[in-house]
Coordinates of C-alpha atoms in Angstrom, one line a residue:
P221 CA -7.4 247.2 -127.8
P222 CA -10.3 244.9 -128.5
F223 CA -10.4 241.4 -127.0
K224 CA -11.6 238.5 -129.1
K225 CA -11.5 236.0 -126.2
V226 CA -10.9 235.9 -122.4
E227 CA -7.3 235.2 -121.4
A228 CA -6.3 233.8 -118.1
L229 CA -3.8 236.0 -116.2
P230 CA -1.6 233.8 -113.9
A231 CA 0.7 236.7 -112.9
L232 CA -0.1 240.1 -111.4
C233 CA 2.1 242.9 -110.1
A234 CA 1.5 246.4 -108.7
L235 CA 3.6 249.1 -110.5
G236 CA 4.1 251.5 -107.6
E237 CA 1.2 253.9 -108.3
P238 CA -2.4 253.8 -107.2
E239 CA -4.6 251.6 -109.4
V240 CA -1.7 250.8 -111.8
M241 CA -0.6 247.2 -112.3
A242 CA 0.8 244.7 -114.7
A243 CA -0.6 241.3 -115.6
G244 CA 0.8 238.4 -117.6
G245 CA -1.4 236.2 -119.7
M246 CA -1.4 232.5 -120.5
G247 CA -0.7 233.3 -124.2
G248 CA 2.4 235.3 -123.3
T249 CA 0.8 238.8 -123.5
L250 CA 1.9 241.4 -121.0
Y251 CA -0.7 244.0 -120.0
K252 CA -0.5 247.3 -118.1
Y253 CA -3.7 248.4 -116.4
E254 CA -4.6 251.9 -115.2
G255 CA -7.7 251.5 -113.1
R256 CA -10.1 249.4 -115.1
S257 CA -8.5 250.3 -118.5
V258 CA -5.7 248.6 -120.4
A259 CA -3.1 251.3 -121.0
A260 CA -0.7 249.1 -122.9
C261 CA -0.2 245.5 -124.0
V262 CA 2.6 243.7 -125.8
A263 CA 3.2 240.2 -127.1
A264 CA 6.0 239.5 -124.6
H265 CA 6.6 235.8 -124.5
N266 CA 6.0 232.6 -126.5
G267 CA 4.5 230.8 -123.4
P268 CA 2.5 231.6 -120.3
I269 CA 3.9 234.4 -118.2
T270 CA 4.3 232.9 -114.7
A271 CA 6.1 235.7 -112.7
L272 CA 6.3 239.5 -112.6
K273 CA 8.5 241.8 -110.5
Y274 CA 8.5 245.6 -110.3
L275 CA 11.7 247.3 -109.4
P276 CA 11.3 251.0 -108.5
G277 CA 13.8 253.4 -109.8
A278 CA 15.0 254.3 -106.3
E279 CA 16.1 250.7 -105.9
N280 CA 17.6 250.2 -109.3
E281 CA 21.1 251.6 -108.9
A282 CA 22.6 249.2 -111.4
G283 CA 20.0 250.2 -113.9
G284 CA 20.6 253.9 -113.7
G285 CA 17.7 254.6 -111.3
L286 CA 15.1 253.7 -113.9
A287 CA 11.9 251.8 -112.9
R288 CA 11.8 248.4 -114.5
L289 CA 9.4 245.5 -114.9
F290 CA 10.7 241.9 -115.0
S291 CA 8.6 239.1 -116.5
G292 CA 9.3 235.4 -116.5
S293 CA 7.8 232.8 -118.7
M294 CA 7.5 229.1 -119.4
D295 CA 9.4 229.8 -122.7
G296 CA 12.6 229.9 -120.7
T297 CA 13.2 233.7 -120.7
V298 CA 13.2 236.6 -118.3
K299 CA 12.6 239.9 -120.0
V300 CA 13.1 243.5 -118.7
W301 CA 10.7 246.2 -119.6
D302 CA 10.3 249.9 -119.2
S303 CA 7.4 250.0 -116.7
W304 CA 6.0 253.2 -118.3
D305 CA 5.3 252.1 -121.8
L306 CA 6.3 248.4 -121.8
A307 CA 9.2 249.0 -124.2
A308 CA 11.6 246.1 -124.3
V309 CA 14.9 246.7 -122.5
A310 CA 16.7 243.3 -122.3
T311 CA 16.2 239.5 -122.5
L312 CA 17.8 237.0 -120.1
D313 CA 17.7 233.7 -122.0
L314 CA 17.8 230.7 -119.7
M315 CA 18.2 228.4 -122.7
A316 CA 21.8 229.5 -122.7
L317 CA 22.4 227.9 -119.3
E318 CA 23.8 224.5 -120.4
Q319 CA 23.7 223.1 -116.9
S320 CA 20.0 223.6 -116.4
L321 CA 17.7 220.5 -116.5
G322 CA 14.5 222.6 -116.9
R323 CA 14.4 226.2 -117.9
E324 CA 10.7 227.1 -117.5
V325 CA 10.5 230.1 -115.2
L326 CA 8.2 229.6 -112.2
S327 CA 9.2 232.5 -110.0
L328 CA 11.6 235.5 -109.9
D329 CA 12.9 238.3 -107.7
V330 CA 15.4 241.1 -108.1
G331 CA 17.9 242.0 -105.4
G332 CA 21.2 243.7 -104.7
R333 CA 19.9 247.1 -105.7
G334 CA 19.2 245.8 -109.2
T335 CA 22.5 243.9 -109.6
K336 CA 21.1 240.3 -109.6
V337 CA 18.0 238.5 -110.6
L338 CA 16.9 235.4 -108.7
V339 CA 15.1 232.8 -110.9
A340 CA 13.4 229.6 -109.9
T341 CA 12.8 227.0 -112.6
S342 CA 10.7 223.9 -113.2
A343 CA 13.7 221.7 -112.5
A344 CA 13.9 222.8 -108.8
E345 CA 16.8 225.1 -109.7
V346 CA 17.4 228.6 -108.3
W347 CA 19.7 230.7 -110.5
E348 CA 21.3 234.1 -109.7
L349 CA 21.6 235.9 -113.0
S350 CA 23.0 239.3 -114.1
P351 CA 20.3 241.8 -115.1
L352 CA 20.5 244.6 -117.8
R353 CA 23.9 246.0 -117.1
G354 CA 25.4 243.2 -115.1
E355 CA 27.9 243.6 -112.3
V356 CA 31.6 243.7 -112.4
D357 CA 33.4 240.5 -111.3
P358 CA 35.7 241.5 -108.4
D359 CA 38.0 238.5 -109.1
A360 CA 38.4 239.3 -112.8
A361 CA 42.0 240.2 -113.8
P362 CA 42.2 243.5 -115.7
E363 CA 43.7 243.3 -119.2
D364 CA 46.3 246.0 -120.0
G365 CA 45.2 248.0 -117.1
A366 CA 41.6 248.2 -118.4
P367 CA 38.8 247.7 -115.9
P368 CA 37.1 244.3 -116.0
E369 CA 33.9 244.1 -118.2
P370 CA 30.6 243.8 -116.4
T371 CA 28.8 240.4 -116.6
P372 CA 26.6 240.2 -119.7
P373 CA 22.8 240.1 -119.1
G374 CA 21.5 236.6 -118.2
K375 CA 24.8 235.1 -117.3
S376 CA 25.0 233.0 -114.1
L377 CA 26.8 234.8 -111.3
H378 CA 28.0 231.4 -110.0
P379 CA 30.3 229.4 -112.3
N380 CA 29.5 226.1 -110.8
G381 CA 25.8 226.2 -111.7
P382 CA 22.7 227.1 -109.9
L383 CA 22.6 228.5 -106.4
F384 CA 20.4 225.6 -105.4
N385 CA 19.0 222.5 -107.1
G386 CA 17.0 219.4 -106.1
H387 CA 14.9 216.6 -107.4
F388 CA 11.8 217.8 -109.3
A389 CA 9.7 215.1 -110.9
K390 CA 6.6 213.5 -109.2
G391 CA 6.6 209.8 -108.4
S392 CA 4.3 207.5 -110.3
E393 CA 0.8 207.1 -109.0
G394 CA 1.4 209.5 -106.1
G395 CA 4.5 207.6 -104.9
A396 CA 7.6 209.0 -103.4
C397 CA 9.5 211.5 -105.6
V398 CA 12.9 210.5 -104.1
K399 CA 13.5 206.8 -103.3
G400 CA 17.2 206.2 -103.8
F401 CA 19.4 207.0 -100.9
A402 CA 22.8 205.9 -99.6
C403 CA 25.5 207.2 -97.3
S404 CA 29.1 206.9 -98.2
P405 CA 31.1 204.6 -95.9
V406 CA 34.4 206.6 -96.5
A407 CA 33.5 210.2 -97.4
A408 CA 31.5 213.0 -95.9
E409 CA 28.8 212.6 -98.6
F410 CA 25.5 210.9 -99.4
A411 CA 23.7 210.2 -102.6
T412 CA 20.0 210.6 -103.7
G413 CA 18.1 209.4 -106.7
G414 CA 14.7 210.5 -107.8
A415 CA 11.8 210.2 -110.3
D416 CA 13.5 212.8 -112.4
G417 CA 16.2 210.2 -113.4
T418 CA 19.0 212.1 -111.7
L419 CA 21.7 210.9 -109.3
R420 CA 23.0 213.6 -107.0
I421 CA 25.8 213.6 -104.4
Y422 CA 25.8 216.0 -101.5
D423 CA 28.7 217.1 -99.3
T424 CA 27.6 217.1 -95.6
L425 CA 30.2 219.7 -94.8
T426 CA 29.3 222.4 -97.3
K427 CA 25.6 221.3 -97.5
Q428 CA 25.9 221.6 -101.3
C429 CA 25.2 219.3 -104.2
T430 CA 28.7 218.6 -105.6
K431 CA 27.9 216.1 -108.4
L432 CA 24.9 215.5 -110.6
N433 CA 24.2 213.2 -113.5
R434 CA 20.9 212.6 -115.2
L435 CA 21.1 208.8 -115.8
S436 CA 17.8 208.6 -117.6
T437 CA 15.1 210.9 -119.0
A438 CA 12.5 208.2 -118.9
A439 CA 13.2 206.0 -115.9
P440 CA 13.5 206.9 -112.2
V441 CA 16.5 206.2 -110.0
T442 CA 14.9 204.0 -107.4
A443 CA 17.7 202.4 -105.3
L444 CA 21.3 203.3 -104.4
A445 CA 24.2 201.5 -102.6
Y446 CA 27.9 202.3 -102.0
A447 CA 30.4 199.5 -102.1
P448 CA 32.0 198.9 -98.6
D449 CA 35.3 200.6 -99.7
G450 CA 33.4 203.4 -101.4
A451 CA 34.9 202.5 -104.8
F452 CA 31.6 202.0 -106.5
L453 CA 28.1 203.4 -106.4
A454 CA 25.3 201.2 -107.7
A455 CA 22.1 202.9 -109.0
G456 CA 18.9 201.2 -109.9
V457 CA 17.5 202.9 -113.0
G458 CA 14.3 201.5 -114.3
G459 CA 14.9 197.7 -114.7
G460 CA 18.7 198.0 -114.8
V461 CA 21.6 199.0 -112.6
D462 CA 24.3 201.5 -113.4
V463 CA 27.6 201.1 -111.6
L464 CA 29.5 204.3 -111.3
D465 CA 32.7 205.8 -109.7
P466 CA 31.4 208.1 -106.9
A467 CA 34.3 210.4 -107.5
Q468 CA 33.1 211.2 -111.1
I469 CA 29.6 210.1 -111.6
E470 CA 29.5 212.3 -114.7
G471 CA 32.0 210.1 -116.5
E472 CA 31.6 206.7 -118.1
R473 CA 29.8 204.0 -116.3
V474 CA 31.9 201.3 -114.7
A475 CA 29.2 198.8 -115.8
R476 CA 25.6 198.5 -116.8
L477 CA 23.6 195.5 -115.5
P478 CA 22.3 193.9 -117.6
D479 CA 24.6 195.2 -120.4
S480 CA 21.7 195.3 -122.9
A481 CA 19.4 198.3 -122.8
E482 CA 16.6 196.2 -124.3
Q483 CA 16.9 193.6 -121.5
A484 CA 16.9 196.3 -118.9
A485 CA 13.8 197.9 -120.4
A486 CA 11.9 194.6 -120.3
M487 CA 12.7 193.9 -116.6
P488 CA 10.6 195.1 -113.6
P489 CA 11.9 198.3 -111.8
V490 CA 14.7 197.8 -109.4
E491 CA 13.6 198.2 -105.7
L492 CA 16.8 197.4 -103.8
V493 CA 20.6 197.1 -104.5
R494 CA 23.1 195.9 -101.9
F495 CA 26.8 195.0 -101.9
S496 CA 28.2 192.1 -99.9
P497 CA 30.3 193.0 -96.8
D498 CA 33.5 192.3 -98.8
G499 CA 32.3 194.1 -101.9
S500 CA 32.5 191.0 -104.2
I501 CA 28.8 190.5 -104.8
L502 CA 26.0 192.9 -105.8
L503 CA 22.4 191.9 -105.0
V504 CA 19.5 193.4 -107.1
L505 CA 15.9 192.9 -105.9
D506 CA 13.2 194.0 -108.4
E507 CA 9.6 195.1 -107.8
R508 CA 8.3 191.6 -108.6
R509 CA 10.6 190.1 -106.0
G510 CA 13.1 188.7 -108.5
L511 CA 16.6 188.6 -107.1
S512 CA 19.6 188.9 -109.4
V513 CA 23.1 188.2 -108.1
Y514 CA 26.2 189.7 -109.8
S515 CA 29.9 189.1 -109.4
C516 CA 31.6 192.5 -109.0
A517 CA 34.9 191.0 -110.5
A518 CA 33.4 190.7 -114.0
W519 CA 30.0 192.4 -113.4
A520 CA 28.4 189.2 -114.7
R521 CA 25.3 187.4 -113.4
K522 CA 26.3 184.4 -111.3
F523 CA 23.1 182.4 -112.1
P524 CA 19.6 183.1 -113.5
T525 CA 17.3 185.5 -111.6
I526 CA 15.7 183.9 -108.6
D527 CA 11.9 184.2 -108.4
T528 CA 11.6 184.6 -104.6
A529 CA 7.8 184.5 -104.9
I530 CA 7.9 180.7 -105.5
L531 CA 10.6 179.8 -103.0
G532 CA 9.8 177.8 -99.9
I533 CA 11.6 177.4 -96.5
P534 CA 13.2 173.9 -96.0
D535 CA 12.6 172.6 -92.5
G536 CA 14.3 169.2 -92.7
E537 CA 10.9 167.4 -93.2
G538 CA 9.7 169.2 -96.3
T539 CA 9.4 172.7 -97.7
A540 CA 6.9 175.3 -96.3
K541 CA 5.9 178.0 -98.7
M542 CA 6.7 181.6 -97.6
S543 CA 3.6 183.6 -96.8
G544 CA 5.2 187.0 -97.0
K545 CA 7.1 189.0 -99.7
V546 CA 10.9 189.5 -99.6
I547 CA 11.7 193.0 -98.4
D548 CA 15.4 192.7 -97.5
V549 CA 18.4 190.8 -98.7
E550 CA 21.9 190.4 -97.5
V551 CA 25.1 188.4 -98.0
S552 CA 27.0 186.6 -95.3
E553 CA 30.4 187.9 -94.3
D554 CA 32.2 185.1 -96.1
S555 CA 30.1 185.7 -99.2
M556 CA 28.8 182.1 -99.2
W557 CA 25.1 182.6 -98.4
I558 CA 22.3 185.1 -99.2
L559 CA 19.7 185.9 -96.5
M560 CA 16.2 186.9 -97.6
A561 CA 13.8 188.4 -95.1
T562 CA 10.0 188.8 -95.7
D563 CA 7.5 191.2 -94.3
K564 CA 6.1 188.3 -92.3
F565 CA 9.4 187.8 -90.4
E566 CA 10.3 184.7 -92.4
V567 CA 13.9 184.0 -93.3
L568 CA 15.2 182.1 -96.3
F569 CA 18.8 181.3 -97.3
V570 CA 20.2 180.5 -100.7
S571 CA 23.8 179.7 -101.9
C572 CA 25.8 182.5 -103.5
E573 CA 27.2 180.0 -105.9
T574 CA 24.1 178.1 -107.1
G575 CA 21.1 180.2 -106.0
E576 CA 19.6 177.1 -104.4
P577 CA 18.4 176.9 -100.7
P578 CA 20.3 174.6 -98.3
A579 CA 18.6 171.2 -97.8
N580 CA 18.1 171.8 -94.0
G581 CA 17.6 175.6 -94.0
W582 CA 19.3 177.6 -91.3
S583 CA 20.8 174.5 -89.7
D584 CA 23.1 174.0 -92.7
V585 CA 24.0 177.7 -92.8
K586 CA 24.8 177.7 -89.1
T587 CA 26.9 174.6 -89.4
S588 CA 29.0 176.2 -92.1
G589 CA 29.9 179.0 -89.7
A590 CA 28.4 181.8 -91.8
R591 CA 27.7 185.1 -90.1
F592 CA 25.3 187.8 -91.1
P593 CA 25.3 191.4 -90.0
T594 CA 21.5 191.3 -89.5
L595 CA 21.8 188.3 -87.2
G596 CA 24.6 190.0 -85.2
P597 CA 22.1 191.9 -84.9
G598 CA 22.6 194.4 -87.7
P599 CA 21.1 197.4 -89.4
S600 CA 18.5 195.8 -91.5
R601 CA 14.7 196.4 -91.0
F602 CA 14.3 192.7 -90.3
A603 CA 16.7 192.6 -87.4
F604 CA 15.3 195.8 -86.0
E605 CA 11.7 194.6 -86.0
K606 CA 12.7 191.3 -84.4
Q607 CA 14.9 192.7 -81.7
T608 CA 13.5 196.1 -80.7
S609 CA 10.4 197.3 -78.8
H610 CA 9.2 200.2 -81.0
P611 CA 6.1 202.4 -80.3
A612 CA 2.8 200.7 -80.2
W613 CA 1.4 202.8 -83.1
L614 CA 4.2 201.5 -85.4
G615 CA 3.0 198.2 -86.8
P616 CA 4.9 195.4 -88.4
G617 CA 6.1 196.3 -91.9
D618 CA 5.9 200.1 -91.3
L619 CA 9.7 200.5 -91.3
T620 CA 11.2 201.8 -94.5
S621 CA 14.9 202.1 -93.9
A622 CA 17.7 201.5 -91.4
G623 CA 21.3 202.3 -90.8
A624 CA 23.8 201.5 -88.0
N625 CA 27.1 202.7 -86.6
P626 CA 28.4 199.8 -84.6
A627 CA 31.5 201.7 -83.4
A628 CA 29.3 204.3 -81.7
G629 CA 26.7 201.8 -80.6
L630 CA 23.8 203.5 -82.4
Q631 CA 21.3 202.5 -85.1
C632 CA 18.7 204.6 -86.9
V633 CA 15.4 203.6 -88.5
G634 CA 12.9 205.4 -90.7
D635 CA 9.2 204.6 -90.9
K636 CA 6.4 205.2 -93.4
H637 CA 4.7 207.7 -91.0
G638 CA 7.7 210.1 -91.4
G639 CA 9.3 209.1 -88.2
L640 CA 13.0 208.8 -87.4
H641 CA 14.1 206.5 -84.6
L642 CA 17.3 206.2 -82.7
Y643 CA 18.3 203.1 -80.7
N644 CA 21.3 201.5 -79.1
F645 CA 23.3 199.0 -81.2
P646 CA 23.5 196.1 -80.8
A647 CA 20.2 195.4 -79.0
A648 CA 20.8 192.0 -77.4
Q649 CA 17.4 192.5 -75.7
P650 CA 14.3 194.4 -76.8
T651 CA 15.1 198.0 -76.1
Q652 CA 13.1 201.2 -76.1
G653 CA 14.5 204.1 -78.2
M654 CA 13.6 207.6 -79.2
V655 CA 11.5 208.8 -82.1
W656 CA 11.1 212.2 -83.9
R657 CA 8.6 213.3 -86.5
A658 CA 11.1 214.2 -89.2
H659 CA 9.3 214.2 -92.6
T660 CA 6.1 214.3 -94.4
P661 CA 5.5 210.6 -94.7
P662 CA 7.4 208.5 -95.6
T663 CA 11.0 208.7 -94.3
T664 CA 12.5 206.7 -97.2
G665 CA 16.2 206.8 -96.1
C666 CA 18.4 207.3 -93.1
G667 CA 22.0 206.5 -92.3
F668 CA 25.3 207.6 -90.7
V669 CA 27.7 209.4 -93.1
S670 CA 31.3 207.9 -93.4
G671 CA 30.9 206.2 -90.0
D672 CA 30.5 209.5 -88.2
A673 CA 28.2 208.8 -85.2
S674 CA 27.4 212.5 -84.8
N675 CA 26.4 212.9 -88.5
L676 CA 23.0 211.4 -89.2
V677 CA 21.1 212.0 -92.4
S678 CA 17.4 211.3 -93.2
L679 CA 15.4 211.6 -96.4
G680 CA 11.8 212.4 -96.9
G681 CA 10.6 210.7 -100.1
S682 CA 7.5 212.9 -100.5
D683 CA 8.6 216.3 -99.1
L684 CA 11.9 216.1 -101.1
T685 CA 13.8 217.1 -98.0
V686 CA 17.1 215.9 -96.7
L687 CA 17.7 216.6 -93.0
Q688 CA 21.2 216.5 -91.5
W689 CA 21.1 215.9 -87.8
R690 CA 23.8 216.3 -85.2
I691 CA 23.8 213.7 -82.3
E692 CA 25.3 214.9 -79.0
A693 CA 25.6 212.9 -75.8
D694 CA 24.2 214.2 -72.5
E695 CA 26.8 215.7 -70.3
A696 CA 27.9 213.5 -67.4
P697 CA 26.9 215.0 -64.0
D698 CA 29.5 216.7 -61.9
E699 CA 29.9 214.3 -59.0
S700 CA 31.9 216.8 -57.0
K701 CA 29.0 219.3 -57.0
E702 CA 26.3 218.8 -54.4
P703 CA 22.8 218.5 -55.9
E704 CA 20.7 221.6 -55.7
E705 CA 17.5 221.7 -53.7
G706 CA 14.9 219.5 -55.4
E707 CA 17.5 217.7 -57.5
Q708 CA 18.1 214.0 -57.1
E709 CA 21.7 212.8 -57.0
G710 CA 22.7 211.4 -60.4
G711 CA 19.6 213.0 -62.1
D712 CA 17.8 216.2 -62.9
G713 CA 15.0 215.8 -60.3
D714 CA 12.5 214.1 -62.5
G715 CA 13.2 210.7 -61.2
E716 CA 14.9 209.5 -64.4
E717 CA 18.5 209.0 -65.2
D718 CA 20.3 211.4 -67.6
A719 CA 21.8 209.1 -70.2
G720 CA 21.9 208.5 -73.9
P721 CA 22.3 210.6 -77.0
V722 CA 20.3 213.7 -77.7
L723 CA 19.2 214.4 -81.3
Q724 CA 19.8 218.1 -82.1
D725 CA 17.7 220.1 -84.5
P726 CA 18.6 219.5 -88.2
E727 CA 21.1 221.8 -89.8

């Protein structure tokens, strides 16, 4: 046929014979070429054709041994064609998949001798769908002795949703796509939040996403925190915070802070959320260093937002203005004081009741008997930087996340270079640890799941990857066995002691 204009062809596929191929156009036209000539063309889709797959007749047992051509498009459909004359055979409509967050087809494949179609979508979902004839569900109960019906074309072969799913939207201005991350203190799960506005909970035993809720279509999920008893999960969404029940994040929100959507839209994006050790207070730090303090009993603000950028450090003789910006906040164990740490290693305290600094700074806090996990020392970035001797190439302010398991004596730290560090906990003296290159920079989250010291999870904000690590201790040497030739007693012959944990490859 005559061509009025040039059409880009983003998809190309050989059709099993010499010099015979199919091509898909940006306008949705499907072409069949024989040599340099167009043998057939058809208006196949209402959007660009992004994927083509040819299935030879010998491999299409489910389709009666007939050769077929599969095409996928940005219009959300996969169509099946007779590869000989491009006659339409069937349509697999992804728009019927209610659980999908993005149905544009980016890639496809056919497997199981023609019994299933694998489709990847723009929402980072991978679906297994039934093709033309479908396959019989082996678990289906026959009615009146009749054989079960085959799965209709385009139906998901997995009732719980896609075979795989993940975060899919890009961060603003080239930033991290996934910033929210938190490990459950009571269950074998962790939560992630991304620029796609979704909150996802993953089971560390099955390695599957078990719960998903799109909290917003316009704002990213930037921060997450579990309550100490695991009863609540706080999620920073745009300028507000959604408080949810981790057991059913798809249900109604426990609270929305602030309760007005207009107020939340006018506030700067949330950067950090954190519960107090007893779960009675929720701290919210925004992108402009404003700190909001909420009571978890009524989910009400205790006092107006604190502008940490104008706070100073009382020293008994006056007030010295902070030179750094607040990067970490924490509540004392008695929920009386809030600790703020800056990227310049400065510390400021304010009252949980009034939001005002003590007159004499740390002296007043110490006299009150308050204790902070970070000054224990604890898992925060501030405590780690002050008490640990990390590699020389890791500068101040390079740390992005931290977690600790006090019972196991371990703490983990992520850095902006994609590294994952493992250290002893607590570190009364500066201590050298171990570091692994874990992610494409940065490593935006890390922590121990439900207090399990052998179950460490790390998150790459740019590579959209969660790695689950298993920590194993070195075996103690058999003292009853004489050392072999060249081996030092109590070691392996390299002059160093065998001690400490070993980080195994991620699962």
